[in-house]
Amino acid sequence: MRYKKLLRLSLLALVAGCQGMLPQEGAAPVNPGGDVALIFNRTSTVWFGIVRSAQVYMDDLKVCVIPNAGNCTVNIPSGKHTLKVDSTFSGSFGVFSQNYQLDSGKTYRFVILPNESEMVTNYMSYYGIAEATYYELNKNAISSNNGDFTMRPAK
């Protein structure tokens, strides 16, 4: 009978320990406020196998975490900003990053979708050496489009 009690306690400890191993989104998104509205719509990526959330950053501040086929609206101050899109635990070294001049009082709409060309490159490189080299050479670049997601203005 003692072994059953020990087995139950071991199973409980195992389950409790595994709860902390689930993927985390990191810091919660922040809406900095301002006179410019940004609307992000994410396409469904189930067919591409990307089920992780898309994380949107404005000048390195996380403003949105968007699940598959989800959307997000955020207000920011006008001016020149860098918008970045990355995915949680993407396994790739890349990210979408682009500078935008955002005018006061306007609304900007963006579509976030899978970066199909990058997915092909990631699967073709067995050891990931090409991605790591590209990342190191371009980690300080202002614009890049080599992550799991890409983003474009909505039409």
PDB file of C-alpha atoms in Angstrom:
ATOM      1  CA  MET A   1       0.000   0.000   0.000  1.00  0.00           C
ATOM      2  CA  ARG A   2       2.890   2.374   0.708  1.00  0.00           C
ATOM      3  CA  TYR A   3       4.139   2.044  -2.867  1.00  0.00           C
ATOM      4  CA  LYS A   4       0.751   3.249  -4.180  1.00  0.00           C
ATOM      5  CA  LYS A   5       0.964   6.353  -2.010  1.00  0.00           C
ATOM      6  CA  LEU A   6       4.536   6.953  -3.175  1.00  0.00           C
ATOM      7  CA  LEU A   7       3.471   6.392  -6.799  1.00  0.00           C
ATOM      8  CA  ARG A   8       0.619   8.925  -6.459  1.00  0.00           C
ATOM      9  CA  LEU A   9       2.906  11.532  -4.899  1.00  0.00           C
ATOM     10  CA  SER A  10       5.510  10.963  -7.631  1.00  0.00           C
ATOM     11  CA  LEU A  11       2.871  11.341 -10.350  1.00  0.00           C
ATOM     12  CA  LEU A  12       1.542  14.514  -8.724  1.00  0.00           C
ATOM     13  CA  ALA A  13       5.068  15.967  -8.516  1.00  0.00           C
ATOM     14  CA  LEU A  14       5.704  15.065 -12.150  1.00  0.00           C
ATOM     15  CA  VAL A  15       2.496  16.710 -13.341  1.00  0.00           C
ATOM     16  CA  ALA A  16       3.113  19.809 -11.200  1.00  0.00           C
ATOM     17  CA  GLY A  17       6.675  20.087 -12.497  1.00  0.00           C
ATOM     18  CA  CYS A  18       5.594  19.848 -16.126  1.00  0.00           C
ATOM     19  CA  GLN A  19       3.158  22.743 -15.752  1.00  0.00           C
ATOM     20  CA  GLY A  20       6.062  25.186 -15.753  1.00  0.00           C
ATOM     21  CA  MET A  21       7.466  23.719 -18.974  1.00  0.00           C
ATOM     22  CA  LEU A  22       4.630  24.915 -21.202  1.00  0.00           C
ATOM     23  CA  PRO A  23       5.615  27.566 -23.782  1.00  0.00           C
ATOM     24  CA  GLN A  24       5.241  31.051 -22.358  1.00  0.00           C
ATOM     25  CA  GLU A  25       4.466  34.197 -24.317  1.00  0.00           C
ATOM     26  CA  GLY A  26       6.807  36.304 -22.196  1.00  0.00           C
ATOM     27  CA  ALA A  27       5.827  39.782 -21.086  1.00  0.00           C
ATOM     28  CA  ALA A  28       2.209  40.813 -21.539  1.00  0.00           C
ATOM     29  CA  PRO A  29       1.512  43.200 -24.418  1.00  0.00           C
ATOM     30  CA  VAL A  30       1.281  46.918 -23.667  1.00  0.00           C
ATOM     31  CA  ASN A  31      -0.924  49.492 -25.399  1.00  0.00           C
ATOM     32  CA  PRO A  32       1.234  52.647 -25.239  1.00  0.00           C
ATOM     33  CA  GLY A  33      -1.633  54.923 -26.303  1.00  0.00           C
ATOM     34  CA  GLY A  34      -1.481  57.642 -28.902  1.00  0.00           C
ATOM     35  CA  ASP A  35      -3.227  59.215 -31.868  1.00  0.00           C
ATOM     36  CA  VAL A  36      -2.417  56.493 -34.439  1.00  0.00           C
ATOM     37  CA  ALA A  37      -4.467  53.283 -34.632  1.00  0.00           C
ATOM     38  CA  LEU A  38      -2.812  50.083 -35.827  1.00  0.00           C
ATOM     39  CA  ILE A  39      -4.973  47.097 -36.728  1.00  0.00           C
ATOM     40  CA  PHE A  40      -3.279  43.725 -37.237  1.00  0.00           C
ATOM     41  CA  ASN A  41      -5.127  40.774 -38.798  1.00  0.00           C
ATOM     42  CA  ARG A  42      -3.440  37.391 -38.848  1.00  0.00           C
ATOM     43  CA  THR A  43      -4.345  34.870 -41.520  1.00  0.00           C
ATOM     44  CA  SER A  44      -4.973  31.239 -40.616  1.00  0.00           C
ATOM     45  CA  THR A  45      -1.699  29.325 -40.657  1.00  0.00           C
ATOM     46  CA  VAL A  46      -2.947  25.848 -39.764  1.00  0.00           C
ATOM     47  CA  TRP A  47      -2.048  24.533 -43.234  1.00  0.00           C
ATOM     48  CA  PHE A  48       1.520  25.779 -42.822  1.00  0.00           C
ATOM     49  CA  GLY A  49       1.979  24.190 -39.409  1.00  0.00           C
ATOM     50  CA  ILE A  50       2.546  27.523 -37.646  1.00  0.00           C
ATOM     51  CA  VAL A  51       0.227  27.448 -34.672  1.00  0.00           C
ATOM     52  CA  ARG A  52       2.301  29.669 -32.398  1.00  0.00           C
ATOM     53  CA  SER A  53       1.150  33.181 -31.641  1.00  0.00           C
ATOM     54  CA  ALA A  54       2.490  36.082 -33.670  1.00  0.00           C
ATOM     55  CA  GLN A  55       4.068  38.681 -31.412  1.00  0.00           C
ATOM     56  CA  VAL A  56       4.042  42.282 -32.653  1.00  0.00           C
ATOM     57  CA  TYR A  57       6.553  44.821 -31.359  1.00  0.00           C
ATOM     58  CA  MET A  58       6.725  48.579 -31.781  1.00  0.00           C
ATOM     59  CA  ASP A  59      10.240  49.876 -31.139  1.00  0.00           C
ATOM     60  CA  ASP A  60      11.027  46.718 -29.076  1.00  0.00           C
ATOM     61  CA  LEU A  61       7.864  47.098 -26.946  1.00  0.00           C
ATOM     62  CA  LYS A  62       5.477  44.152 -27.269  1.00  0.00           C
ATOM     63  CA  VAL A  63       2.075  45.565 -28.246  1.00  0.00           C
ATOM     64  CA  CYS A  64       0.176  42.461 -29.455  1.00  0.00           C
ATOM     65  CA  VAL A  65       0.131  38.685 -29.145  1.00  0.00           C
ATOM     66  CA  ILE A  66      -2.111  37.372 -31.920  1.00  0.00           C
ATOM     67  CA  PRO A  67      -3.314  33.755 -32.029  1.00  0.00           C
ATOM     68  CA  ASN A  68      -4.000  31.923 -35.268  1.00  0.00           C
ATOM     69  CA  ALA A  69      -6.614  33.802 -37.386  1.00  0.00           C
ATOM     70  CA  GLY A  70      -6.867  36.475 -34.660  1.00  0.00           C
ATOM     71  CA  ASN A  71      -6.552  40.245 -34.673  1.00  0.00           C
ATOM     72  CA  CYS A  72      -5.344  43.084 -32.493  1.00  0.00           C
ATOM     73  CA  THR A  73      -5.844  46.857 -32.348  1.00  0.00           C
ATOM     74  CA  VAL A  74      -3.386  49.158 -30.620  1.00  0.00           C
ATOM     75  CA  ASN A  75      -2.924  52.938 -30.381  1.00  0.00           C
ATOM     76  CA  ILE A  76       0.558  54.448 -30.593  1.00  0.00           C
ATOM     77  CA  PRO A  77       2.069  57.921 -30.855  1.00  0.00           C
ATOM     78  CA  SER A  78       2.638  59.314 -34.356  1.00  0.00           C
ATOM     79  CA  GLY A  79       6.128  59.395 -35.830  1.00  0.00           C
ATOM     80  CA  LYS A  80       8.684  56.977 -37.206  1.00  0.00           C
ATOM     81  CA  HIS A  81       8.499  53.521 -35.631  1.00  0.00           C
ATOM     82  CA  THR A  82       9.957  50.081 -36.218  1.00  0.00           C
ATOM     83  CA  LEU A  83       7.322  47.339 -36.336  1.00  0.00           C
ATOM     84  CA  LYS A  84       8.494  43.757 -35.798  1.00  0.00           C
ATOM     85  CA  VAL A  85       6.671  40.431 -36.004  1.00  0.00           C
ATOM     86  CA  ASP A  86       8.051  37.242 -34.468  1.00  0.00           C
ATOM     87  CA  SER A  87       6.633  33.981 -33.201  1.00  0.00           C
ATOM     88  CA  THR A  88       6.978  32.332 -29.832  1.00  0.00           C
ATOM     89  CA  PHE A  89       9.616  29.585 -29.878  1.00  0.00           C
ATOM     90  CA  SER A  90       9.832  29.788 -33.658  1.00  0.00           C
ATOM     91  CA  GLY A  91      13.008  27.744 -33.961  1.00  0.00           C
ATOM     92  CA  SER A  92      14.168  30.144 -36.660  1.00  0.00           C
ATOM     93  CA  PHE A  93      16.588  32.991 -36.202  1.00  0.00           C
ATOM     94  CA  GLY A  94      14.637  35.452 -38.324  1.00  0.00           C
ATOM     95  CA  VAL A  95      12.097  38.164 -37.743  1.00  0.00           C
ATOM     96  CA  PHE A  96      10.052  40.590 -39.829  1.00  0.00           C
ATOM     97  CA  SER A  97      11.155  44.163 -39.135  1.00  0.00           C
ATOM     98  CA  GLN A  98      10.348  47.360 -41.030  1.00  0.00           C
ATOM     99  CA  ASN A  99      10.350  51.109 -40.350  1.00  0.00           C
ATOM    100  CA  TYR A 100       7.140  53.055 -40.930  1.00  0.00           C
ATOM    101  CA  GLN A 101       6.285  56.748 -40.805  1.00  0.00           C
ATOM    102  CA  LEU A 102       2.886  56.856 -39.078  1.00  0.00           C
ATOM    103  CA  ASP A 103       0.908  60.079 -39.383  1.00  0.00           C
ATOM    104  CA  SER A 104      -1.232  61.548 -36.611  1.00  0.00           C
ATOM    105  CA  GLY A 105      -4.953  60.746 -36.651  1.00  0.00           C
ATOM    106  CA  LYS A 106      -4.678  57.907 -39.191  1.00  0.00           C
ATOM    107  CA  THR A 107      -5.535  54.219 -38.991  1.00  0.00           C
ATOM    108  CA  TYR A 108      -3.169  51.675 -40.514  1.00  0.00           C
ATOM    109  CA  ARG A 109      -4.172  48.080 -41.248  1.00  0.00           C
ATOM    110  CA  PHE A 110      -1.696  45.231 -41.620  1.00  0.00           C
ATOM    111  CA  VAL A 111      -2.001  41.557 -42.529  1.00  0.00           C
ATOM    112  CA  ILE A 112       0.315  39.034 -40.881  1.00  0.00           C
ATOM    113  CA  LEU A 113       0.819  35.857 -42.877  1.00  0.00           C
ATOM    114  CA  PRO A 114       3.297  32.973 -43.142  1.00  0.00           C
ATOM    115  CA  ASN A 115       6.598  33.751 -44.795  1.00  0.00           C
ATOM    116  CA  GLU A 116       6.507  30.846 -47.229  1.00  0.00           C
ATOM    117  CA  SER A 117       9.958  31.425 -48.734  1.00  0.00           C
ATOM    118  CA  GLU A 118      11.572  31.387 -45.289  1.00  0.00           C
ATOM    119  CA  MET A 119       9.834  28.130 -44.359  1.00  0.00           C
ATOM    120  CA  VAL A 120      11.328  26.438 -47.429  1.00  0.00           C
ATOM    121  CA  THR A 121      14.792  27.752 -46.575  1.00  0.00           C
ATOM    122  CA  ASN A 122      14.491  26.579 -42.958  1.00  0.00           C
ATOM    123  CA  TYR A 123      13.549  23.059 -43.987  1.00  0.00           C
ATOM    124  CA  MET A 124      16.273  22.862 -46.627  1.00  0.00           C
ATOM    125  CA  SER A 125      19.071  23.770 -44.209  1.00  0.00           C
ATOM    126  CA  TYR A 126      19.631  20.656 -42.111  1.00  0.00           C
ATOM    127  CA  TYR A 127      21.927  22.082 -39.450  1.00  0.00           C
ATOM    128  CA  GLY A 128      20.661  25.670 -39.395  1.00  0.00           C
ATOM    129  CA  ILE A 129      24.124  27.070 -40.132  1.00  0.00           C
ATOM    130  CA  ALA A 130      22.824  29.332 -42.904  1.00  0.00           C
ATOM    131  CA  GLU A 131      20.133  30.812 -40.635  1.00  0.00           C
ATOM    132  CA  ALA A 132      22.545  31.412 -37.751  1.00  0.00           C
ATOM    133  CA  THR A 133      25.059  33.088 -40.069  1.00  0.00           C
ATOM    134  CA  TYR A 134      22.362  35.263 -41.664  1.00  0.00           C
ATOM    135  CA  TYR A 135      21.073  36.237 -38.227  1.00  0.00           C
ATOM    136  CA  GLU A 136      24.520  37.221 -36.948  1.00  0.00           C
ATOM    137  CA  LEU A 137      25.278  39.261 -40.063  1.00  0.00           C
ATOM    138  CA  ASN A 138      21.915  41.066 -40.000  1.00  0.00           C
ATOM    139  CA  LYS A 139      20.951  41.253 -36.318  1.00  0.00           C
ATOM    140  CA  ASN A 140      21.409  45.031 -36.236  1.00  0.00           C
ATOM    141  CA  ALA A 141      19.627  45.663 -39.543  1.00  0.00           C
ATOM    142  CA  ILE A 142      16.640  48.023 -39.427  1.00  0.00           C
ATOM    143  CA  SER A 143      14.599  45.969 -41.894  1.00  0.00           C
ATOM    144  CA  SER A 144      14.435  42.232 -42.449  1.00  0.00           C
ATOM    145  CA  ASN A 145      11.944  39.664 -43.684  1.00  0.00           C
ATOM    146  CA  ASN A 146      13.420  36.317 -42.730  1.00  0.00           C
ATOM    147  CA  GLY A 147      11.142  35.018 -39.956  1.00  0.00           C
ATOM    148  CA  ASP A 148       8.213  32.629 -39.772  1.00  0.00           C
ATOM    149  CA  PHE A 149       5.835  35.543 -40.408  1.00  0.00           C
ATOM    150  CA  THR A 150       5.796  38.450 -42.821  1.00  0.00           C
ATOM    151  CA  MET A 151       3.575  41.519 -42.715  1.00  0.00           C
ATOM    152  CA  ARG A 152       2.134  43.816 -45.362  1.00  0.00           C
ATOM    153  CA  PRO A 153      -0.308  46.718 -45.443  1.00  0.00           C
ATOM    154  CA  ALA A 154      -3.905  45.531 -45.881  1.00  0.00           C
ATOM    155  CA  LYS A 155      -5.596  46.505 -49.140  1.00  0.00           C
TER     156      LYS A 155
END
